[in-house]
XYZ file of C-alpha atoms in Angstrom:
564
model
C -112.277 2.329 41.778
C -111.652 -0.770 39.429
C -112.323 1.733 36.086
C -109.499 3.629 37.366
C -107.231 0.755 38.438
C -107.738 -0.512 34.755
C -107.182 2.941 33.136
C -103.740 2.990 35.118
C -102.996 -0.362 34.036
C -103.690 0.642 30.489
C -101.462 3.649 30.719
C -98.632 1.609 32.345
C -98.833 -0.888 29.528
C -98.839 1.495 26.836
C -95.885 3.465 28.574
C -93.866 0.298 28.879
C -94.922 -0.641 25.215
C -93.469 2.821 23.982
C -90.438 2.620 26.347
C -89.691 -0.870 24.749
C -90.374 0.718 21.406
C -87.838 3.602 22.101
C -85.126 1.074 22.910
C -84.556 -0.780 19.942
C -84.605 2.497 18.022
C -80.836 3.230 18.709
C -80.197 0.164 17.152
C -81.446 1.263 13.734
C -79.305 4.553 14.438
C -76.281 2.664 14.165
C -74.035 3.795 11.269
C -76.305 6.643 10.206
C -75.602 10.337 9.704
C -76.553 12.914 12.225
C -79.132 14.410 10.003
C -80.919 10.766 9.860
C -80.628 10.262 13.425
C -82.395 13.727 14.173
C -84.992 13.135 11.422
C -85.594 9.635 13.046
C -86.067 10.723 16.386
C -88.677 13.011 15.117
C -90.568 10.360 13.163
C -90.446 8.289 16.348
C -92.012 11.488 18.402
C -95.014 11.513 15.911
C -95.334 8.368 14.973
C -94.530 5.931 17.899
C -95.696 8.384 20.779
C -98.744 9.763 18.458
C -97.589 13.477 18.912
C -98.786 16.069 16.754
C -95.395 18.350 16.922
C -92.036 17.259 17.246
C -89.098 19.338 17.031
C -85.238 18.115 17.155
C -82.329 19.962 17.417
C -78.552 18.332 18.026
C -75.599 19.715 18.643
C -71.889 18.729 18.003
C -69.959 18.982 21.388
C -67.148 19.303 18.957
C -68.171 22.690 17.693
C -69.326 21.418 14.245
C -72.886 22.668 12.833
C -76.203 21.709 14.849
C -79.075 19.442 12.873
C -82.533 20.608 13.086
C -85.668 18.941 11.959
C -89.401 19.445 12.345
C -92.472 17.115 11.978
C -95.840 18.397 12.214
C -97.470 21.527 12.466
C -99.397 21.820 15.545
C -96.926 24.511 16.769
C -96.141 26.916 13.882
C -95.201 29.733 16.658
C -92.675 27.489 18.191
C -89.403 29.150 16.458
C -90.986 32.473 18.000
C -91.191 31.240 21.273
C -87.990 29.830 21.262
C -86.407 32.954 20.374
C -88.164 34.945 22.938
C -87.465 32.723 25.377
C -83.674 32.393 24.937
C -83.733 36.234 24.555
C -85.355 36.555 28.250
C -83.592 34.065 29.724
C -80.146 33.503 27.822
C -80.150 29.613 27.812
C -82.499 26.285 28.382
C -81.589 24.944 31.581
C -84.640 23.118 32.274
C -87.888 21.456 30.940
C -90.287 24.046 30.043
C -94.139 23.299 29.607
C -96.453 25.526 27.394
C -100.138 25.546 28.111
C -101.125 28.160 25.350
C -99.234 27.485 21.774
C -100.594 30.409 20.466
C -102.645 28.591 17.642
C -105.845 30.747 18.491
C -108.953 28.460 19.737
C -107.199 24.927 19.022
C -106.347 23.360 21.987
C -103.339 21.498 22.827
C -100.033 21.817 25.107
C -96.389 21.751 24.065
C -93.025 20.878 26.259
C -89.665 21.601 25.286
C -86.849 19.665 27.163
C -82.984 20.277 27.206
C -80.585 17.375 26.138
C -77.494 17.816 28.357
C -76.419 20.555 30.701
C -78.076 24.257 29.730
C -79.381 22.334 26.193
C -75.349 21.745 25.191
C -76.431 18.532 23.029
C -79.345 20.374 21.923
C -83.015 20.477 22.952
C -86.161 18.306 22.076
C -89.905 20.177 21.492
C -93.262 18.209 21.334
C -96.942 19.298 21.273
C -100.308 17.140 21.372
C -103.729 18.347 21.731
C -104.299 15.256 24.498
C -105.844 16.891 27.643
C -103.202 15.487 29.941
C -100.125 16.180 27.745
C -97.294 16.377 29.179
C -97.999 13.577 31.666
C -94.903 12.428 33.763
C -94.811 9.372 31.627
C -94.695 11.550 28.188
C -91.841 13.559 29.533
C -89.974 10.497 30.733
C -90.648 9.122 27.264
C -89.298 12.394 25.644
C -86.588 12.484 27.795
C -85.360 8.956 27.061
C -85.828 9.389 23.208
C -84.078 12.799 23.388
C -80.992 10.965 25.418
C -81.023 8.031 23.009
C -80.776 10.320 20.322
C -78.016 12.793 21.696
C -75.885 9.425 22.407
C -76.484 7.891 18.981
C -75.555 11.530 17.556
C -72.277 12.130 19.734
C -71.492 8.242 18.823
C -72.194 9.407 14.777
C -69.888 12.220 15.031
C -67.276 10.032 16.921
C -67.579 7.323 14.165
C -67.546 10.028 11.508
C -64.656 11.339 13.502
C -62.475 8.141 13.606
C -63.489 7.475 9.907
C -62.122 10.862 9.001
C -59.075 10.166 11.173
C -58.861 6.486 9.805
C -58.918 8.113 6.292
C -56.388 10.662 7.183
C -54.280 8.218 8.963
C -54.398 6.027 5.771
C -53.882 9.368 3.086
C -50.619 9.948 5.587
C -49.801 6.687 5.471
C -50.306 6.475 1.674
C -48.004 9.787 1.557
C -45.673 8.467 3.936
C -45.028 5.231 1.658
C -44.956 7.503 -1.033
C -42.423 9.818 0.255
C -40.266 6.974 1.787
C -40.436 5.116 -1.593
C -39.615 8.408 -3.131
C -36.652 8.849 -0.938
C -35.584 5.394 -1.167
C -35.273 6.013 -4.830
C -33.444 9.334 -4.685
C -31.385 7.540 -2.236
C -30.525 4.813 -4.436
C -29.979 7.220 -7.180
C -27.480 9.340 -5.068
C -25.816 6.566 -3.988
C -25.418 4.982 -7.732
C -24.258 8.825 -8.636
C -21.958 8.926 -5.518
C -20.325 5.115 -6.602
C -19.954 6.241 -10.010
C -18.718 9.645 -9.002
C -16.253 7.903 -6.608
C -15.537 5.266 -9.155
C -14.745 8.212 -11.843
C -12.490 10.074 -9.441
C -10.500 6.782 -8.427
C -9.918 6.145 -12.222
C -9.083 9.964 -12.802
C -6.526 10.019 -10.097
C -5.012 6.734 -11.340
C -4.549 7.845 -14.501
C -3.216 11.276 -13.769
C -1.138 9.827 -11.090
C -2.855 12.287 -8.570
C -4.258 11.321 -5.097
C -6.051 13.464 -2.629
C -5.487 14.021 1.449
C -6.728 15.527 4.364
C -4.805 16.332 7.219
C -6.114 17.246 10.703
C -3.763 19.627 12.158
C -4.119 19.010 15.882
C -4.935 15.750 16.068
C -2.412 15.017 13.211
C -4.422 12.398 11.407
C -4.338 11.864 7.777
C -7.087 10.787 5.129
C -5.762 9.582 1.861
C -7.581 8.472 -1.250
C -6.747 5.087 -2.688
C -4.315 6.704 -5.150
C -2.398 8.668 -2.465
C -2.058 5.038 -0.995
C -0.604 3.741 -4.173
C 1.847 6.740 -4.616
C 3.224 6.133 -1.080
C 3.218 2.052 -1.664
C 1.080 1.847 1.791
C -1.269 -0.629 2.771
C -4.770 1.184 3.020
C -5.308 -1.323 6.067
C -2.614 1.089 7.886
C -3.261 4.280 9.084
C -0.880 7.130 7.162
C 0.988 9.310 9.499
C 2.906 12.316 8.896
C 5.883 10.296 10.518
C 5.203 7.624 7.628
C 5.956 10.489 5.077
C 8.951 11.667 6.404
C 10.204 8.021 6.732
C 9.519 7.734 2.850
C 11.044 10.928 2.178
C 14.501 10.922 0.602
C 17.116 11.716 3.212
C 18.255 14.633 1.541
C 14.833 16.372 1.427
C 13.612 15.359 4.715
C 14.776 18.425 6.887
C 13.558 20.834 3.893
C 9.692 19.034 3.916
C 9.865 19.264 7.743
C 10.463 22.927 7.975
C 8.146 23.386 4.945
C 5.310 21.370 6.954
C 6.167 23.400 10.295
C 5.945 26.882 8.535
C 2.559 26.192 6.699
C 0.881 24.874 10.133
C 2.666 27.914 12.098
C 1.851 30.594 9.653
C -1.487 28.555 8.539
C -0.331 29.150 4.775
C -0.918 27.081 1.731
C 1.192 23.963 0.967
C 3.081 23.770 -2.669
C 6.319 21.952 -2.710
C 7.883 19.370 -4.463
C 9.845 16.474 -3.198
C 11.690 12.997 -3.590
C 10.036 9.660 -2.180
C 12.045 6.511 -1.693
C 10.221 3.601 -2.881
C 10.515 0.034 -1.222
C 12.581 -1.170 -3.897
C 15.336 1.894 -3.661
C 13.743 3.690 -6.657
C 13.036 7.529 -6.453
C 9.958 9.190 -6.836
C 9.208 12.695 -7.503
C 5.755 14.179 -5.890
C 4.243 17.649 -5.779
C 2.120 18.693 -2.715
C -0.336 21.328 -2.763
C -2.498 21.761 0.072
C -4.787 24.910 1.160
C -5.840 25.317 4.844
C -9.236 25.052 6.136
C -10.725 27.106 8.959
C -13.759 26.943 11.391
C -16.334 29.635 12.064
C -13.779 31.207 14.996
C -11.205 31.282 12.407
C -9.025 28.774 13.843
C -7.350 26.220 11.499
C -8.612 22.692 11.567
C -7.045 20.957 8.954
C -5.177 20.911 5.150
C -6.717 19.632 2.226
C -4.975 19.004 -0.796
C -3.442 16.688 -3.568
C -0.362 14.847 -4.122
C 0.746 14.306 -7.455
C 3.194 11.615 -8.927
C 5.429 13.770 -11.080
C 8.059 11.535 -11.744
C 7.820 11.097 -15.344
C 7.120 14.917 -15.779
C 10.510 15.090 -14.121
C 12.402 12.566 -16.474
C 10.768 14.168 -19.528
C 12.198 17.380 -18.086
C 15.807 15.578 -17.960
C 15.488 14.098 -21.318
C 14.359 17.466 -22.618
C 17.255 19.037 -20.941
C 19.438 16.447 -22.263
C 18.516 16.826 -25.771
C 18.835 20.190 -25.583
C 22.322 19.849 -24.231
C 22.923 17.525 -27.546
C 21.672 19.991 -29.829
C 23.802 22.836 -28.060
C 26.965 20.329 -28.570
C 25.832 19.737 -32.165
C 25.329 23.274 -32.748
C 28.505 24.502 -31.412
C 30.472 21.711 -33.869
C 28.918 23.600 -36.800
C 30.462 26.577 -35.427
C 33.818 25.245 -35.212
C 35.288 27.302 -37.964
C 33.600 30.725 -36.559
C 34.525 29.721 -33.092
C 38.194 29.428 -34.015
C 38.407 32.647 -35.729
C 36.918 34.373 -33.270
C 39.320 33.097 -30.691
C 42.246 33.471 -33.131
C 41.713 37.368 -33.627
C 42.349 38.255 -30.070
C 45.077 35.410 -29.585
C 46.497 36.778 -32.854
C 46.327 40.454 -31.566
C 47.834 39.327 -28.237
C 51.000 37.821 -30.325
C 51.349 40.754 -32.352
C 51.209 43.035 -29.222
C 53.672 41.017 -27.471
C 56.183 41.192 -30.746
C 55.809 44.998 -30.354
C 56.590 45.229 -26.920
C 59.855 43.005 -27.441
C 60.695 45.457 -30.081
C 60.092 48.061 -28.095
C 62.095 46.880 -25.156
C 65.339 46.119 -27.401
C 65.337 49.643 -28.777
C 67.962 52.021 -27.407
C 67.060 53.435 -25.003
C 64.053 51.025 -24.441
C 60.368 52.792 -25.269
C 58.545 51.827 -21.758
C 55.574 53.754 -22.956
C 55.176 52.087 -26.155
C 55.893 48.879 -24.215
C 53.302 49.440 -21.612
C 50.979 50.217 -24.528
C 51.457 46.958 -26.089
C 51.241 45.013 -22.832
C 47.880 46.649 -22.154
C 46.713 45.626 -25.683
C 47.935 42.248 -24.718
C 45.710 42.122 -21.525
C 42.706 43.324 -23.722
C 43.240 40.563 -26.137
C 43.606 38.011 -23.574
C 40.283 38.746 -21.734
C 38.639 38.938 -25.053
C 39.497 35.718 -25.900
C 38.595 34.717 -22.347
C 35.023 35.855 -22.541
C 34.495 34.247 -25.902
C 35.827 30.684 -24.278
C 33.475 31.313 -21.308
C 30.091 32.029 -23.529
C 31.391 28.445 -25.301
C 31.725 26.862 -22.188
C 28.487 28.207 -20.876
C 26.313 27.080 -23.947
C 28.393 23.482 -23.999
C 28.324 22.827 -20.366
C 25.315 20.769 -19.008
C 24.112 22.987 -16.027
C 20.336 23.254 -14.400
C 18.534 26.211 -15.410
C 18.157 29.403 -13.844
C 15.819 32.467 -14.254
C 17.645 35.947 -14.276
C 16.354 39.237 -15.181
C 17.409 40.045 -18.670
C 17.584 42.587 -21.204
C 17.021 40.375 -24.153
C 19.468 42.316 -26.482
C 22.479 41.184 -24.132
C 22.199 37.844 -25.304
C 21.107 38.747 -28.407
C 24.450 40.466 -28.892
C 26.578 37.640 -27.312
C 25.288 35.104 -29.749
C 25.730 37.445 -32.907
C 29.606 37.980 -31.580
C 29.960 33.993 -31.656
C 28.213 33.700 -34.877
C 29.914 36.411 -36.789
C 32.569 34.740 -38.629
C 30.033 32.204 -39.779
C 28.004 34.455 -40.988
C 30.390 36.589 -43.035
C 31.727 33.081 -44.357
C 28.526 32.470 -45.944
C 28.448 35.895 -47.310
C 25.322 37.014 -45.484
C 24.730 40.574 -44.456
C 23.714 40.670 -40.924
C 21.953 43.777 -39.563
C 20.576 44.493 -36.302
C 17.554 46.792 -35.150
C 17.597 46.420 -31.457
C 14.748 48.983 -29.684
C 16.790 50.374 -26.635
C 15.200 50.610 -22.910
C 12.819 47.477 -23.461
C 11.378 45.703 -20.412
C 13.202 43.304 -18.731
C 12.442 39.905 -19.068
C 12.776 36.801 -16.631
C 14.600 33.922 -17.818
C 17.606 31.660 -18.402
C 20.445 33.518 -20.364
C 21.998 30.317 -21.796
C 18.327 28.737 -23.188
C 17.666 31.900 -24.868
C 20.878 32.097 -26.182
C 20.508 28.540 -27.834
C 17.180 29.590 -29.081
C 18.887 32.831 -30.893
C 21.680 30.762 -32.183
C 19.555 27.812 -33.558
C 17.296 30.325 -35.122
C 20.457 32.426 -36.847
C 22.161 29.323 -38.149
C 18.766 28.269 -39.726
C 18.511 31.435 -41.448
C 22.170 31.359 -42.728
C 21.804 27.687 -43.897
C 18.631 28.899 -45.792
C 20.522 32.076 -47.264
C 23.523 29.888 -48.297
C 21.167 28.076 -51.107
C 20.393 31.848 -52.725
C 22.136 32.040 -55.839
C 20.556 35.309 -56.791
C 19.704 38.479 -55.332
C 21.034 39.720 -51.545
C 21.577 37.416 -48.629
C 19.835 39.652 -45.699
C 19.711 38.808 -42.300
C 17.782 41.144 -39.840
C 17.701 40.474 -36.191
C 15.138 42.829 -34.429
C 13.648 43.307 -31.236
C 10.637 45.617 -29.845
C 8.321 46.282 -27.144
C 5.274 44.187 -28.092
C 2.828 45.832 -25.552
C 0.357 43.069 -24.180
C 2.491 39.959 -25.735
C 5.533 41.669 -23.821
C 9.107 41.709 -25.429
C 9.464 40.562 -29.423
C 12.449 39.363 -31.285
C 12.509 38.369 -34.719
C 14.619 36.802 -37.396
C 13.807 37.893 -40.791
C 15.875 36.453 -43.595
C 15.725 36.617 -47.492
C 16.181 32.978 -48.393
C 13.872 30.645 -50.333
C 11.082 31.435 -47.578
C 8.857 28.714 -46.240
C 7.204 25.179 -47.559
C 3.345 26.024 -47.168
C 2.763 22.670 -46.527
C 5.455 22.145 -43.974
C 4.704 25.418 -42.010
C 2.174 23.639 -39.548
C 4.893 21.367 -38.834
C 7.829 23.140 -38.649
C 8.142 22.953 -34.635
C 7.257 19.154 -34.418
C 9.842 16.741 -32.864
C 12.175 14.849 -35.599
C 10.239 16.661 -38.626
C 12.746 18.463 -41.041
C 13.107 19.344 -44.387
C 16.883 19.243 -44.263
C 18.874 16.224 -45.608
C 20.960 15.727 -42.887
C 18.622 17.393 -40.200
C 17.472 15.496 -37.010
C 14.462 17.680 -36.681
C 14.960 18.556 -33.187
C 16.345 22.547 -33.284
C 13.057 24.196 -33.551
C 11.271 22.030 -31.394
C 13.585 22.526 -28.661
C 13.447 26.097 -29.208
C 9.614 26.112 -29.266
C 10.054 24.269 -25.902
C 12.438 26.687 -24.259
C 10.136 29.554 -25.157
C 6.937 28.071 -23.874
C 8.703 27.264 -20.610
C 9.571 30.790 -20.223
C 5.781 31.665 -20.885
C 6.214 32.623 -24.337
C 5.396 31.465 -27.851
C 7.664 31.085 -30.925
C 5.918 31.136 -34.509
C 6.822 31.583 -38.431
C 5.473 33.532 -41.065
C 6.452 34.624 -44.375
C 8.619 37.241 -45.249
C 7.894 39.712 -47.988
C 8.958 39.934 -50.651
C 10.622 36.656 -50.166
C 12.176 34.641 -46.974
C 11.057 33.549 -43.707
C 10.292 35.595 -40.209
C 10.935 33.254 -36.823
C 9.479 35.438 -34.132
C 8.891 34.615 -30.287
C 7.597 36.893 -27.788
C 8.678 36.986 -23.897
C 6.229 38.444 -21.163
C 8.057 40.950 -19.034
C 9.525 40.409 -15.612
C 6.575 40.419 -12.900
C 6.938 43.150 -10.632
C 6.404 41.256 -7.183
C 6.144 44.621 -5.289
C 2.930 45.591 -7.270
C -0.345 45.429 -5.974
C -2.471 42.522 -7.247
C -5.709 43.637 -9.358
C -8.965 42.721 -7.712
C -10.940 40.059 -9.561
């Protein structure tokens, strides 16, 4: 009895010692990887618990790869046993003791302990040649060791996952900081670009006197650029309104502007009109509005977006150009004084002669009424002829606004030739015409085109007056220039053009004449270009010069527009 008690006490002390040893093991596993923990458990089973064979399988609860470690060779058939057991039972749900290890005559017993429910955390297998293995204490120690390892394994997995999560978080933070820095850089660069663009746009608008605007149709709210505020002399601190625009509009233009705005809003059409503004000091500005309607996805009119340009300087320049052109016409008519007097005297002399003849036929006995009637008819014809000449002169001299009519270019050419015929004949110039019939109509101002023809003809006559030898020929022609429209040429046999002056002929105030002002050809080019055409000069062969201009044909508003 005492011997049995001492043996039990020894086994108990040994078990307590082993249990204490096992309790210190988890501390050594802190920070270790799954493989190190499985290997450490197998070493503990063999070295600390003095077993002959140990197999450890630890499974990742998150589905990761399992870790397996084997120590000792006392149970070489364990893999086959485990495979067969799982094939027969499907799972390891409880402890399994094995009395026959399949080692022939070699003794020893084994045990397999699941970790967790149905071995979800893995399993531990051990073998020993001790006769009482596995005792309850052995099983307890194995369970404690297995649970310690499973817990450490899970902690290692959690720590590893935590580290990866922290690393991923740090990487995400780094990427976010990088993306934020890049975004801030791009925002700063884009902001700087926008600020530069706004500055360039504001400067461009200031230099071109062109402002921009937006007009919300339903709310009536206006959005103006800085230049638009300047044009209207409005403080940017005050909200602009359509009523304010109408208040600043010249009283004579106000009704038309209101009607134009209402019509554009009603018919959803673009805005394109000019009108006058009254400034705070009573001055007049000319402005040109251009606006395009904007629609939402449903096709509803949302707003008008466009520009407003201060065209006061352009209008003044046009007025000055018209004034200079008027002076040029007066000067030209002064040069034609003798020719005009001759042209007017001819029908007047004819009328006086016919009147004398009528008196003569009335004094006859008996009076010859038929001859008298014919004489009176001749007086009427000559009177009308004189009136037509005077009317042409008045049209050329008077200062009237330009107007566009549909013209056969041959008509103003013939009218000018009739007016300058006496001057041409007096200068000993042989004038010929070659005017093509059925030319396309052009759209233009008759008086301005007559002024161009008169200037070109008189310039040619003046050039021919200096010719002492050879004939003095002047040819005026017109033709269909195809894509260039209608082409008119004034061709002379004079001394020709000075090569170094050809490029400057049409410059204002440039002249080769001692008494010239240098405005005639400049005005001619300005008129032709205002009509959409061009005027140029070339040498004539064998001598002389050719001044030509082309005018586009009248636009057919009824013809369908070409696509693209």
